[in-house]
Coordinates of C-alpha atoms (C1' of nucleotides) in Angstrom, one line a residue:
Chain M
M1 CA 137.9 89.7 137.4
P2 CA 141.4 88.8 138.3
N3 CA 142.0 92.3 138.7
R4 CA 139.9 94.5 139.9
K5 CA 141.6 97.7 140.6
I6 CA 140.7 99.6 144.1
E7 CA 139.7 103.2 142.8
D8 CA 137.0 101.0 140.5
L9 CA 135.3 100.0 143.4
P10 CA 131.6 100.1 143.1
G11 CA 130.2 103.3 145.2
K12 CA 128.1 101.0 147.1
T13 CA 131.0 99.2 148.8
V14 CA 132.6 102.4 149.4
E15 CA 130.0 103.7 151.0
R16 CA 129.7 100.0 153.1
L17 CA 133.6 100.4 153.9
S18 CA 133.0 103.5 155.8
Q19 CA 130.3 102.2 158.0
Y20 CA 132.5 99.3 158.8
R21 CA 134.8 101.3 160.1
R22 CA 133.0 103.2 161.7
L23 CA 131.0 100.0 163.5
L24 CA 134.5 98.3 164.0
F25 CA 136.0 101.5 165.6
N26 CA 132.7 100.5 168.4
S27 CA 133.8 97.4 169.0
L28 CA 137.3 97.8 169.2
Q29 CA 136.2 99.8 172.0
E30 CA 133.8 97.1 172.9
G31 CA 137.4 95.2 173.9
K32 CA 136.6 92.8 171.1
T33 CA 139.6 91.3 168.4
N34 CA 137.3 89.5 165.9
I35 CA 134.2 90.0 164.5
Y36 CA 131.8 87.3 162.5
S37 CA 130.9 88.6 158.5
H38 CA 126.9 88.4 160.4
E39 CA 128.0 90.2 164.0
L40 CA 128.6 92.6 161.2
A41 CA 125.4 92.5 159.2
R42 CA 123.1 92.3 161.6
V43 CA 124.4 95.9 162.4
T44 CA 124.2 97.4 159.0
N45 CA 121.5 95.6 158.2
L46 CA 122.8 94.0 155.4
T47 CA 123.8 90.4 154.5
P48 CA 126.7 88.5 155.6
V49 CA 127.1 87.2 152.2
Q50 CA 127.3 90.9 151.5
V51 CA 129.6 91.6 153.9
R52 CA 132.1 89.1 152.6
R53 CA 131.6 90.1 149.5
D54 CA 132.8 93.5 150.5
L55 CA 135.7 92.5 151.8
M56 CA 136.7 90.1 149.5
L57 CA 136.6 93.3 146.6
I58 CA 139.1 94.7 148.9
G59 CA 141.6 91.7 149.0
Y60 CA 140.8 91.2 152.7
S61 CA 141.0 87.7 153.6
G62 CA 139.4 86.6 157.5
S63 CA 139.9 83.0 158.8
Q64 CA 136.8 80.5 159.2
S65 CA 137.3 80.2 162.9
K66 CA 137.7 83.6 163.6
G67 CA 136.5 85.5 161.6
Y68 CA 137.9 88.8 160.9
V69 CA 141.0 90.4 162.9
I70 CA 139.3 94.4 163.8
K71 CA 142.3 95.5 163.8
D72 CA 143.7 95.0 160.3
L73 CA 140.4 95.2 158.9
I74 CA 140.1 99.4 160.1
N75 CA 144.2 99.4 159.2
L76 CA 142.4 98.8 155.3
I77 CA 139.7 99.8 155.1
G78 CA 142.4 103.1 156.3
K79 CA 144.3 102.2 153.0
I80 CA 141.8 102.3 151.0
I81 CA 139.3 105.4 151.7
D82 CA 141.8 107.3 153.5
S83 CA 144.4 109.6 151.5
D84 CA 148.3 109.3 153.1
S85 CA 148.7 113.0 153.6
G86 CA 144.9 113.5 154.8
Q87 CA 142.5 115.6 152.5
R88 CA 141.4 119.2 153.8
I89 CA 137.4 120.7 153.4
A90 CA 136.0 124.2 153.8
I91 CA 132.3 124.8 155.1
V92 CA 131.3 127.6 152.1
G93 CA 127.8 129.3 154.5
M94 CA 128.2 128.7 158.1
G95 CA 123.8 128.7 158.8
N96 CA 122.7 126.5 160.8
L97 CA 122.8 123.0 158.4
G98 CA 126.5 125.3 158.0
R99 CA 127.1 125.0 161.8
A100 CA 126.0 121.6 162.2
I101 CA 128.4 119.9 160.4
T102 CA 131.1 121.5 161.1
S103 CA 130.3 121.2 165.1
Y104 CA 129.4 117.3 164.6
F105 CA 132.7 116.7 162.5
L106 CA 134.9 118.0 164.4
G107 CA 137.6 115.8 165.4
K108 CA 135.6 112.5 163.9
R109 CA 138.5 111.5 161.3
E110 CA 141.9 111.9 160.9
K111 CA 142.6 112.2 157.6
L112 CA 139.7 114.4 156.7
S113 CA 139.6 117.6 158.2
I114 CA 137.3 121.0 158.1
V115 CA 139.8 123.8 158.5
A116 CA 137.6 126.8 157.3
A117 CA 134.7 128.4 156.5
F118 CA 133.0 130.8 155.0
D119 CA 130.1 133.4 154.0
N120 CA 128.6 136.0 152.9
D121 CA 127.5 137.9 156.4
T122 CA 130.1 139.9 158.1
Q123 CA 128.1 139.1 161.6
K124 CA 129.8 136.0 161.3
T125 CA 132.9 136.5 159.1
D126 CA 136.8 137.1 160.7
R127 CA 136.0 135.2 163.2
I128 CA 136.0 131.3 165.2
I129 CA 132.5 129.6 164.6
A130 CA 132.2 126.0 165.8
G131 CA 136.2 125.8 166.6
V132 CA 137.0 126.8 162.6
P133 CA 137.9 130.0 161.0
C134 CA 135.0 132.0 159.3
H135 CA 136.9 134.1 156.0
H136 CA 134.4 135.9 153.9
I137 CA 133.7 134.6 150.8
N138 CA 135.4 137.3 148.7
K139 CA 138.5 135.1 150.2
L140 CA 137.6 132.1 148.7
K141 CA 139.5 132.3 145.8
E142 CA 142.4 133.1 147.4
I143 CA 142.4 130.6 150.4
I144 CA 140.9 127.4 148.8
P145 CA 144.1 126.8 147.6
A146 CA 146.6 128.6 150.1
E147 CA 144.3 126.3 153.1
N148 CA 145.0 123.3 150.1
I149 CA 141.5 122.4 150.6
S150 CA 140.3 120.0 148.0
I151 CA 136.5 119.4 149.7
A152 CA 133.6 121.8 149.9
V153 CA 130.4 121.7 151.5
L154 CA 128.1 123.4 150.2
T155 CA 125.1 124.5 152.5
V156 CA 124.9 128.3 151.3
A157 CA 121.0 129.0 150.4
P158 CA 120.1 127.7 147.2
E159 CA 119.1 131.4 145.2
A160 CA 123.5 131.5 146.0
S161 CA 123.8 127.9 145.0
Y162 CA 125.4 128.5 141.4
E163 CA 127.4 131.2 141.8
V164 CA 129.1 129.7 145.0
A165 CA 129.8 126.6 142.9
K166 CA 131.1 128.8 140.1
L167 CA 133.6 130.2 142.7
L168 CA 134.4 127.0 143.7
F169 CA 136.0 126.0 140.5
E170 CA 137.5 128.6 139.7
A171 CA 139.7 128.4 143.1
G172 CA 140.2 124.5 142.0
I173 CA 138.2 122.5 144.0
K174 CA 138.0 118.9 143.8
G175 CA 135.6 117.5 144.9
I176 CA 131.3 119.3 145.8
L177 CA 129.3 118.2 148.8
N178 CA 126.3 120.0 147.8
Y179 CA 123.4 119.7 150.6
T180 CA 121.5 122.7 148.5
S181 CA 118.3 122.2 147.0
M182 CA 119.4 123.2 144.0
P183 CA 121.4 120.5 141.0
L184 CA 125.4 121.2 140.3
T185 CA 126.8 120.6 137.2
V186 CA 130.4 120.1 137.9
P187 CA 133.6 120.6 135.3
P188 CA 135.5 117.3 133.9
G189 CA 137.6 116.1 136.7
V190 CA 135.1 117.8 140.0
H191 CA 133.6 115.3 141.9
L192 CA 129.8 115.3 143.2
E193 CA 127.4 114.1 145.7
E194 CA 124.4 115.5 146.2
Y195 CA 122.1 115.3 149.3
D196 CA 118.7 116.6 149.9
I197 CA 116.9 116.5 153.3
V198 CA 113.9 116.6 151.2
T199 CA 113.8 114.2 149.0
S200 CA 114.9 111.6 151.9
L201 CA 111.7 112.8 153.9
E202 CA 109.3 112.4 150.8
K203 CA 111.0 108.8 149.5
L204 CA 110.1 108.2 153.4
A205 CA 106.9 109.6 153.7
F206 CA 106.0 107.0 149.9
H207 CA 106.9 103.9 151.9
V208 CA 104.9 104.6 154.6
K209 CA 102.4 105.6 152.7
Q210 CA 101.7 102.2 150.8
Chain L
M1 CA 105.5 95.0 132.7
P2 CA 102.0 95.4 131.9
N3 CA 101.0 96.2 135.2
R4 CA 103.6 97.7 137.7
K5 CA 101.7 98.9 140.5
I6 CA 102.4 102.3 142.1
E7 CA 103.2 100.9 144.7
D8 CA 106.8 99.1 143.8
L9 CA 107.9 101.6 141.9
P10 CA 111.9 101.4 142.2
G11 CA 112.9 103.6 145.1
K12 CA 115.3 105.4 142.6
T13 CA 112.4 106.6 140.5
V14 CA 110.8 108.1 143.4
E15 CA 114.0 109.8 144.8
R16 CA 113.7 111.3 141.4
L17 CA 110.4 112.3 141.3
S18 CA 110.9 114.0 143.9
Q19 CA 113.9 116.0 142.2
Y20 CA 112.2 116.8 139.5
R21 CA 108.7 118.6 141.3
R22 CA 111.3 120.3 143.0
L23 CA 112.8 121.5 139.6
L24 CA 109.4 121.7 138.0
F25 CA 108.4 124.4 141.0
N26 CA 111.8 126.4 139.7
S27 CA 111.0 126.2 136.0
L28 CA 106.9 127.5 136.5
Q29 CA 107.6 130.6 138.3
E30 CA 109.8 131.3 136.2
G31 CA 106.7 131.0 133.6
K32 CA 108.0 127.8 131.5
T33 CA 104.1 126.4 131.0
N34 CA 106.5 122.4 129.3
I35 CA 109.6 121.2 130.1
Y36 CA 111.5 118.9 127.6
S37 CA 113.4 115.8 129.3
H38 CA 116.1 117.1 128.0
E39 CA 115.3 119.9 130.0
L40 CA 115.1 117.9 132.8
A41 CA 117.6 116.0 132.7
R42 CA 120.3 118.6 132.5
V43 CA 119.6 120.1 135.0
T44 CA 119.5 116.9 137.2
N45 CA 122.7 115.5 136.1
L46 CA 120.4 112.9 134.2
T47 CA 120.0 110.9 130.8
P48 CA 116.8 112.2 128.8
V49 CA 115.5 108.1 128.2
Q50 CA 115.8 107.9 131.5
V51 CA 113.3 110.7 132.3
R52 CA 111.3 110.0 130.1
R53 CA 111.4 106.4 131.5
D54 CA 110.6 107.1 135.3
L55 CA 107.5 109.3 133.6
M56 CA 106.6 106.3 131.6
L57 CA 106.7 104.7 134.8
I58 CA 104.0 106.4 136.7
G59 CA 101.8 106.6 133.8
Y60 CA 102.5 110.1 132.1
S61 CA 102.3 111.0 128.4
G62 CA 103.5 114.3 127.1
S63 CA 103.8 115.7 123.2
Q64 CA 106.5 114.8 120.7
S65 CA 106.0 118.9 120.6
K66 CA 105.9 120.5 123.4
G67 CA 107.6 118.3 125.8
Y68 CA 105.3 117.6 129.2
V69 CA 103.3 120.2 131.1
I70 CA 105.0 121.5 134.2
K71 CA 101.4 121.9 136.1
D72 CA 99.9 118.5 135.3
L73 CA 103.4 117.2 135.7
I74 CA 103.0 118.6 139.5
N75 CA 100.7 117.1 140.6
L76 CA 100.7 113.7 138.8
I77 CA 104.0 113.2 140.8
G78 CA 101.8 114.8 143.9
K79 CA 99.6 112.3 143.6
I80 CA 102.1 109.6 143.8
I81 CA 103.9 110.5 146.4
D82 CA 102.0 112.9 148.5
S83 CA 99.2 111.3 150.6
D84 CA 95.9 113.1 150.5
S85 CA 95.5 113.7 154.0
G86 CA 98.5 114.8 155.0
Q87 CA 101.5 113.3 156.9
R88 CA 103.0 114.5 160.1
I89 CA 106.7 114.6 161.4
A90 CA 108.5 114.9 164.6
I91 CA 111.9 115.7 165.6
V92 CA 113.2 114.0 168.2
G93 CA 116.8 115.5 169.2
M94 CA 116.9 119.8 168.7
G95 CA 120.6 119.9 168.4
N96 CA 122.0 122.2 166.1
L97 CA 121.4 120.0 163.3
G98 CA 117.8 118.7 164.5
R99 CA 117.3 122.9 164.5
A100 CA 118.5 123.4 160.9
I101 CA 116.5 120.4 160.0
T102 CA 113.7 121.8 160.6
S103 CA 113.9 125.6 159.9
Y104 CA 115.7 124.4 156.3
F105 CA 112.3 122.6 155.9
L106 CA 109.3 124.4 157.2
G107 CA 106.8 125.3 154.5
K108 CA 108.8 123.7 151.7
R109 CA 106.4 121.1 151.8
E110 CA 101.9 120.9 151.9
K111 CA 101.6 117.4 152.5
L112 CA 104.3 117.2 155.2
S113 CA 104.8 119.2 158.1
I114 CA 106.7 119.0 161.3
V115 CA 104.2 119.1 163.6
A116 CA 106.6 119.1 167.1
A117 CA 110.2 118.7 168.7
F118 CA 111.7 116.6 171.3
D119 CA 114.7 116.8 173.1
N120 CA 116.0 115.4 177.1
D121 CA 117.4 119.3 178.2
T122 CA 114.8 121.7 179.3
Q123 CA 115.9 124.4 178.9
K124 CA 114.7 123.7 175.4
T125 CA 110.9 122.1 176.2
D126 CA 108.3 123.7 176.5
R127 CA 108.7 126.0 174.2
I128 CA 108.4 127.0 170.8
I129 CA 112.2 126.2 168.9
A130 CA 112.4 126.9 164.8
G131 CA 108.6 127.0 164.7
V132 CA 107.8 124.1 166.1
P133 CA 106.6 123.0 170.1
C134 CA 109.9 121.1 171.5
H135 CA 108.4 118.7 174.2
H136 CA 110.1 116.7 176.8
I137 CA 111.5 113.3 175.4
N138 CA 109.3 112.1 178.1
K139 CA 105.9 113.1 176.4
L140 CA 106.8 110.9 173.7
K141 CA 105.0 108.4 173.8
E142 CA 101.8 110.4 175.0
I143 CA 102.5 112.7 172.2
I144 CA 103.1 111.0 168.9
P145 CA 100.1 109.2 168.8
A146 CA 97.8 112.3 170.7
E147 CA 99.5 114.4 167.0
N148 CA 98.8 111.4 164.8
I149 CA 102.6 111.6 164.1
S150 CA 104.2 109.2 161.6
I151 CA 107.4 109.8 160.7
A152 CA 110.3 110.5 163.2
V153 CA 113.6 112.2 161.7
L154 CA 116.1 111.8 164.4
T155 CA 118.8 113.6 165.6
V156 CA 119.7 112.9 168.6
A157 CA 123.5 111.6 169.7
P158 CA 124.4 108.6 169.0
E159 CA 124.5 106.9 172.5
A160 CA 121.1 107.7 173.3
S161 CA 120.0 106.3 169.6
Y162 CA 118.8 102.6 170.1
E163 CA 116.3 103.7 173.1
V164 CA 115.2 106.4 171.6
A165 CA 114.0 104.5 168.5
K166 CA 113.2 102.0 170.7
L167 CA 110.6 104.5 172.4
L168 CA 109.5 106.0 168.9
F169 CA 108.3 102.1 168.0
E170 CA 106.3 101.5 170.9
A171 CA 104.5 105.4 170.2
G172 CA 103.6 103.5 166.8
I173 CA 105.8 105.4 164.9
K174 CA 105.8 104.2 160.9
G175 CA 109.2 105.6 159.9
I176 CA 112.1 106.8 160.3
L177 CA 114.5 108.9 159.0
N178 CA 117.8 108.1 161.6
Y179 CA 120.9 110.7 160.6
T180 CA 122.4 109.7 163.9
S181 CA 125.8 108.1 163.1
M182 CA 124.5 104.5 164.8
P183 CA 122.5 101.6 162.0
L184 CA 118.9 101.8 163.4
T185 CA 117.2 97.5 163.1
V186 CA 113.5 98.5 162.7
P187 CA 111.4 96.2 163.7
P188 CA 108.3 95.2 160.8
G189 CA 106.4 97.6 159.3
V190 CA 108.6 100.8 160.0
H191 CA 110.0 101.9 157.1
L192 CA 113.9 103.3 157.5
E193 CA 116.1 105.4 155.9
E194 CA 119.5 106.0 156.9
Y195 CA 122.3 108.6 156.1
D196 CA 125.3 109.6 157.6
I197 CA 127.2 112.5 156.7
V198 CA 130.7 111.2 157.6
T199 CA 130.2 108.5 155.3
S200 CA 129.3 111.2 152.4
L201 CA 132.3 112.7 153.1
E202 CA 134.1 109.7 152.8
K203 CA 132.8 108.2 149.8
L204 CA 133.7 111.6 148.1
A205 CA 137.3 111.9 149.7
F206 CA 137.8 108.4 148.1
H207 CA 136.9 109.7 145.0
V208 CA 139.0 112.3 145.2
K209 CA 141.9 111.0 145.9
Q210 CA 141.8 109.0 142.8
Chain Y
dT1 C1' 139.2 59.1 164.7
dT2 C1' 135.2 60.6 162.3
dA3 C1' 130.7 63.2 162.0
dT4 C1' 128.8 68.1 162.9
dT5 C1' 128.3 72.2 162.9
dA6 C1' 130.3 77.0 162.2
dT7 C1' 132.6 80.0 159.5
dT8 C1' 134.4 81.9 155.0
dG9 C1' 135.0 82.7 149.8
dT10 C1' 133.4 82.5 145.3
dG11 C1' 131.6 81.0 140.6
dA12 C1' 126.6 81.3 139.3
dA13 C1' 122.0 82.9 139.0
dA14 C1' 119.2 86.4 139.7
dA15 C1' 117.6 90.8 139.8
dA16 C1' 117.5 95.9 139.7
dA17 C1' 119.4 100.1 137.3
dA18 C1' 121.1 102.2 133.2
dT19 C1' 121.3 102.7 128.3
dT20 C1' 120.8 101.6 123.4
dA21 C1' 118.0 101.2 119.4
dC22 C1' 114.6 102.3 117.6
dA23 C1' 109.4 103.6 116.0
dA24 C1' 105.9 106.6 115.9
dC25 C1' 104.3 111.5 115.6
dT26 C1' 104.2 116.3 115.4
dT27 C1' 105.8 120.6 113.4
dA28 C1' 108.2 123.6 110.3
dC29 C1' 108.6 124.7 106.2
dA30 C1' 111.1 123.7 101.8
Chain S
dT1 C1' 103.3 118.0 99.5
dG2 C1' 107.7 116.0 101.0
dT3 C1' 111.6 116.5 103.7
dA4 C1' 114.0 117.1 107.6
dA5 C1' 114.5 118.0 112.6
dG6 C1' 113.8 117.7 116.4
dT7 C1' 110.5 115.0 120.0
dT8 C1' 107.8 110.8 122.7
dG9 C1' 107.6 105.9 124.4
dT10 C1' 109.0 101.2 125.3
dA11 C1' 111.5 97.0 123.7
dA12 C1' 116.0 95.1 124.5
dT13 C1' 120.2 95.3 125.9
dT14 C1' 124.0 95.9 128.5
dT15 C1' 125.6 97.6 132.9
dT16 C1' 125.8 96.6 138.3
dT17 C1' 124.4 94.8 142.4
dT18 C1' 122.4 91.9 145.0
dT19 C1' 121.3 87.3 146.3
dC20 C1' 122.3 81.7 146.1
dA21 C1' 124.4 77.9 146.7
dC22 C1' 127.8 75.5 147.6
dA23 C1' 133.0 73.9 148.3
dA24 C1' 137.3 74.1 151.8
dT25 C1' 138.2 74.9 156.0
dA26 C1' 138.7 75.3 160.7
dA27 C1' 136.9 73.7 165.8
dT28 C1' 134.5 70.4 168.5
dA29 C1' 132.6 66.9 170.5
dA30 C1' 131.0 62.5 170.1

DNA sequence: TTATTATTGTGAAAAAAATTACAACTTACA
DNA sequence: TGTAAGTTGTAATTTTTTTCACAATAATAA
């Protein structure tokens, strides 16, 4: 493949790049400047070949003696994953999970920021929760475009999920990370990532059982 | 493959089975008794063939006219995924995320139950949080075997993750679902599932950017 | 200088997963 | 009765992802 484009990097590779970068930050903080593929592989539970292949796909070259230059690699991964201007995120549903994600995430990434939250409980709206202004959900269609929010994290109750998703589409959202137990179908042009805790636990339980 | 064994079902199939069951419960509640592969496929964003293939792998047969019998299929998936005696789970780290998962999960599955939580903050220990008794983490090695807990959900701060994981191994844990941003390496015989919210968001952001 | 060792980069093979193609069956109804 | 429509089950193929195998290169030490 002489001319593989960045935009069709394998999805798995994108996930791993994010993981690499996280670990590279750690190594940098420990004072390291260079790292070998087998070191990255050990800590990620991957194989050195897979690490090298991923880096090959993004066109990064290391040196046979010193391995990869951590700083350069972090920058390159940033160029690929991050968008120049940064992307703005909303949390929709400020229950336990919504608050957990918000406080967990806050300040973790320069180019991704949670800038708004929404809920339908007036106890929670019109104030700052976990560092983020929480609005009533009936302002969603107005605030999403006004705040230039492109990504929503959906953490509402499952019963509300379709209805709220519809609002998000109408508001012009571009990506949804769905933590609801209801799978969504999204219109063309909207990206979707789903995750369900129960499924993860059941998968793990299945393997443990064997 | 004339004799594919249940224990080496593809990982992806196991995940989808869990998903199917969730949706089958919904359909059952709506009063349906039968379902076609294309109906299951639509709501899961999969193809009908993939649904049929998954069901073929677990040896379930439907009828050409009525599709699949929801109740039977739920039971069969249960036989495959669940363990007869049930499996017991501990939440380790009762911060925002730990509490969110606990309350989200509580009572969702008959054969999987969260029976204990651990934390190192004495404000939280020796009382019931989100319906589950929370113990001090220094009792972990004693309680895990005593309570016959085989699976742990790791939701501690990243700095503590290796140390706590070590405790869990020593306590004889069989599976870990790691929500910490630090990837773990587990001893042989222990199963590991990792999930990182930031990685999911970054992956989504990458696709949105394109 | 010449082995020896350790590393990267990558073509080729293998394995895993998804899709296509279609035979076989069931029902409805002309 | 026969035929059209709609469904399941699965072999075969294609696509995607991972792993293997090894050439090329650099550093080190004999």
